mmCIF file of C-alpha atoms in Angstrom:
data_model
loop_
_atom_site.group_PDB
_atom_site.id
_atom_site.type_symbol
_atom_site.label_atom_id
_atom_site.label_comp_id
_atom_site.label_asym_id
_atom_site.label_seq_id
_atom_site.Cartn_x
_atom_site.Cartn_y
_atom_site.Cartn_z
ATOM 1 C CA MET C 29 53.314 40.013 131.543
ATOM 2 C CA THR C 30 50.649 40.239 134.248
ATOM 3 C CA ALA C 31 48.276 42.192 132.003
ATOM 4 C CA ALA C 32 48.672 39.572 129.271
ATOM 5 C CA LEU C 33 47.764 36.790 131.683
ATOM 6 C CA ALA C 34 44.821 38.781 132.964
ATOM 7 C CA ARG C 35 43.567 39.197 129.388
ATOM 8 C CA LEU C 36 43.781 35.457 128.774
ATOM 9 C CA GLY C 37 41.747 34.689 131.894
ATOM 10 C CA ARG C 38 38.958 37.131 131.012
ATOM 11 C CA ARG C 39 35.609 35.628 130.140
ATOM 12 C CA ARG C 40 33.468 37.064 127.392
ATOM 13 C CA GLY C 41 29.957 38.317 128.033
ATOM 14 C CA ASP C 42 28.151 39.172 131.221
ATOM 15 C CA PRO C 43 28.904 37.251 134.394
ATOM 16 C CA PRO C 44 26.496 34.337 134.797
ATOM 17 C CA PRO C 45 23.709 34.807 137.344
ATOM 18 C CA SER C 46 24.452 33.083 140.619
ATOM 19 C CA SER C 47 21.407 33.982 142.708
ATOM 20 C CA PRO C 48 19.590 30.931 144.085
ATOM 21 C CA CYS C 49 16.543 29.639 142.227
ATOM 22 C CA ASP C 50 14.101 26.782 142.663
ATOM 23 C CA VAL C 51 13.671 25.571 139.084
ATOM 24 C CA VAL C 52 15.931 25.530 136.025
ATOM 25 C CA MET C 53 13.976 25.354 132.765
ATOM 26 C CA VAL C 54 15.936 24.040 129.769
ATOM 27 C CA LEU C 55 14.696 25.070 126.319
ATOM 28 C CA ARG C 56 15.365 23.647 122.887
ATOM 29 C CA PRO C 57 17.483 25.938 120.710
ATOM 30 C CA ASP C 58 14.778 26.428 118.085
ATOM 31 C CA THR C 59 11.545 27.049 120.025
ATOM 32 C CA ALA C 60 10.162 28.814 123.063
ATOM 33 C CA ALA C 61 8.707 26.874 125.979
ATOM 34 C CA SER C 62 5.508 24.958 125.383
ATOM 35 C CA ALA C 63 2.337 25.652 127.347
ATOM 36 C CA ALA C 64 2.878 22.429 129.337
ATOM 37 C CA LEU C 65 6.364 23.542 130.358
ATOM 38 C CA VAL C 66 5.142 27.005 131.406
ATOM 39 C CA SER C 67 2.298 25.503 133.449
ATOM 40 C CA ALA C 68 4.733 23.063 135.118
ATOM 41 C CA ALA C 69 6.977 25.988 136.075
ATOM 42 C CA ARG C 70 3.952 27.879 137.395
ATOM 43 C CA ALA C 71 2.897 24.835 139.451
ATOM 44 C CA ALA C 72 6.422 24.432 140.846
ATOM 45 C CA GLY C 73 6.378 27.994 142.198
ATOM 46 C CA GLY C 74 9.428 29.903 143.326
ATOM 47 C CA THR C 75 12.025 31.454 141.075
ATOM 48 C CA VAL C 76 12.867 30.079 137.638
ATOM 49 C CA ALA C 77 16.070 30.270 135.595
ATOM 50 C CA VAL C 78 15.549 29.698 131.867
ATOM 51 C CA VAL C 79 18.590 28.200 130.121
ATOM 52 C CA LEU C 80 18.974 27.642 126.401
ATOM 53 C CA PRO C 81 22.075 25.690 125.284
ATOM 54 C CA LEU C 82 23.573 26.378 121.848
ATOM 55 C CA THR C 83 26.023 23.760 120.653
ATOM 56 C CA ILE C 84 29.543 24.350 119.397
ATOM 57 C CA HIS C 85 30.111 21.521 116.940
ATOM 58 C CA GLY C 86 33.894 21.314 117.018
ATOM 59 C CA TYR C 87 37.272 22.526 118.283
ATOM 60 C CA ALA C 88 40.732 22.732 116.792
ATOM 61 C CA PHE C 89 43.817 23.156 118.999
ATOM 62 C CA GLY C 90 41.567 23.893 121.983
ATOM 63 C CA LEU C 91 39.875 26.852 120.269
ATOM 64 C CA PRO C 92 36.364 26.851 118.803
ATOM 65 C CA ASN C 93 36.336 26.675 115.025
ATOM 66 C CA PRO C 94 34.427 29.720 113.702
ATOM 67 C CA GLY C 95 32.717 27.610 111.047
ATOM 68 C CA LEU C 96 31.321 25.279 113.688
ATOM 69 C CA LEU C 97 29.983 27.922 116.107
ATOM 70 C CA PRO C 98 26.256 28.718 116.235
ATOM 71 C CA THR C 99 25.257 30.901 113.290
ATOM 72 C CA ALA C 100 23.763 34.372 113.575
ATOM 73 C CA ARG C 101 20.359 32.928 112.636
ATOM 74 C CA GLU C 102 20.598 30.323 115.427
ATOM 75 C CA ARG C 103 21.548 33.053 117.912
ATOM 76 C CA ARG C 104 18.612 35.245 116.835
ATOM 77 C CA THR C 105 16.216 32.295 117.133
ATOM 78 C CA ALA C 106 17.598 31.456 120.587
ATOM 79 C CA GLU C 107 17.300 35.078 121.708
ATOM 80 C CA ALA C 108 13.677 35.210 120.518
ATOM 81 C CA ALA C 109 12.866 31.923 122.297
ATOM 82 C CA ILE C 110 14.409 33.112 125.586
ATOM 83 C CA THR C 111 12.680 36.500 125.376
ATOM 84 C CA ASP C 112 9.283 34.955 124.629
ATOM 85 C CA THR C 113 9.584 32.392 127.441
ATOM 86 C CA VAL C 114 10.744 34.949 130.023
ATOM 87 C CA ARG C 115 7.942 37.305 129.022
ATOM 88 C CA ARG C 116 5.299 34.551 129.368
ATOM 89 C CA LEU C 117 6.620 33.482 132.774
ATOM 90 C CA ARG C 118 6.708 37.088 134.040
ATOM 91 C CA ARG C 119 3.092 37.551 132.913
ATOM 92 C CA ALA C 120 2.253 34.458 134.967
ATOM 93 C CA GLY C 121 3.741 36.188 138.029
ATOM 94 C CA ILE C 122 6.934 34.142 138.283
ATOM 95 C CA ASP C 123 10.305 35.655 139.201
ATOM 96 C CA VAL C 124 12.471 34.614 136.245
ATOM 97 C CA ASP C 125 15.758 35.281 134.464
ATOM 98 C CA GLY C 126 17.222 33.712 131.353
ATOM 99 C CA GLN C 127 20.562 32.964 129.785
ATOM 100 C CA ILE C 128 21.937 31.440 126.609
ATOM 101 C CA VAL C 129 24.855 29.060 127.070
ATOM 102 C CA VAL C 130 27.155 28.405 124.119
ATOM 103 C CA THR C 131 28.975 25.169 124.836
ATOM 104 C CA ARG C 132 30.177 21.930 123.354
ATOM 105 C CA HIS C 133 28.722 19.799 126.160
ATOM 106 C CA ALA C 134 25.261 21.037 127.140
ATOM 107 C CA HIS C 135 24.808 18.551 129.992
ATOM 108 C CA ARG C 136 27.988 19.748 131.719
ATOM 109 C CA ALA C 137 27.109 23.439 131.358
ATOM 110 C CA ILE C 138 23.534 22.951 132.576
ATOM 111 C CA ALA C 139 24.712 20.846 135.535
ATOM 112 C CA ARG C 140 27.120 23.654 136.546
ATOM 113 C CA ILE C 141 24.276 26.170 136.350
ATOM 114 C CA VAL C 142 21.965 23.970 138.438
ATOM 115 C CA LYS C 143 24.625 23.487 141.110
ATOM 116 C CA ARG C 144 25.629 27.175 141.137
ATOM 117 C CA ARG C 145 21.996 28.275 141.444
ATOM 118 C CA ALA C 146 21.161 25.542 144.026
ATOM 119 C CA ALA C 147 18.077 24.441 142.097
ATOM 120 C CA THR C 148 16.109 21.360 143.119
ATOM 121 C CA ARG C 149 14.209 20.757 139.855
ATOM 122 C CA VAL C 150 15.068 20.807 136.168
ATOM 123 C CA LEU C 151 12.195 21.116 133.702
ATOM 124 C CA MET C 152 12.743 20.373 130.037
ATOM 125 C CA GLU C 153 10.777 19.540 126.911
ATOM 126 C CA ARG C 154 10.160 15.900 126.139
ATOM 127 C CA THR C 155 12.579 14.836 123.414
ATOM 128 C CA THR C 156 11.306 14.151 119.910
ATOM 129 C CA ALA C 157 14.582 12.631 118.696
ATOM 130 C CA GLY C 158 14.578 9.075 117.464
ATOM 131 C CA ARG C 159 16.562 6.248 119.004
ATOM 132 C CA LEU C 160 19.441 6.540 116.561
ATOM 133 C CA ARG C 161 19.819 10.272 117.137
ATOM 134 C CA ARG C 162 19.720 9.811 120.933
ATOM 135 C CA LEU C 163 22.375 7.103 120.581
ATOM 136 C CA VAL C 164 24.680 9.386 118.573
ATOM 137 C CA GLU C 165 24.060 12.714 120.354
ATOM 138 C CA GLY C 166 23.020 11.416 123.752
ATOM 139 C CA ASP C 167 19.832 11.950 125.742
ATOM 140 C CA LEU C 168 20.146 15.291 127.565
ATOM 141 C CA ALA C 169 17.596 14.428 130.269
ATOM 142 C CA ARG C 170 19.311 11.143 131.093
ATOM 143 C CA GLN C 171 22.780 12.757 131.097
ATOM 144 C CA LEU C 172 21.559 15.518 133.423
ATOM 145 C CA ALA C 173 19.889 13.072 135.806
ATOM 146 C CA ARG C 174 23.087 11.029 135.998
ATOM 147 C CA ARG C 175 25.330 14.088 136.468
ATOM 148 C CA LEU C 176 23.128 15.838 139.067
ATOM 149 C CA GLY C 177 22.353 12.805 141.213
ATOM 150 C CA ALA C 178 19.371 12.123 143.444
ATOM 151 C CA GLY C 179 19.144 15.620 144.979
ATOM 152 C CA VAL C 180 17.755 17.201 141.797
ATOM 153 C CA ARG C 181 14.668 15.983 139.921
ATOM 154 C CA VAL C 182 14.844 16.136 136.115
ATOM 155 C CA GLU C 183 11.318 16.238 134.697
ATOM 156 C CA SER C 184 9.743 16.421 131.253
ATOM 157 C CA PRO C 185 6.066 17.413 131.571
ATOM 158 C CA ALA C 186 3.731 15.862 129.013
#
């Protein structure tokens, strides 16, 4: 019985990094960081954690529905975006690590990462979504700012 409970409590994948960092950079699932975002991270200095959220689009009975999980193509694109961004930041002389987070609520997962890593700044791309899409899906920057409070600055460099 104990082994069965231990199996249920096991998390998949590598343990998430918990070392402190200064900046958390949030990427879009389909592209690597822009030049403006990389230069903002370089200007911020310190260590950077690159986070790319992939969305699970639905659950049934508390379990993710396999048809609504990120596809293999989305995972490959996310992996390429993370790899490219980490490589560019390392070439710029920044201490960096990256992780892909598969979650239903990106703002909650990113807020947990920011708190666990004790970051003081969150850098993210400026949204290109229209008003209707932001109304339906929510504005990630605004949700993060509300969830993290005044101690963490959420910025979108131009």
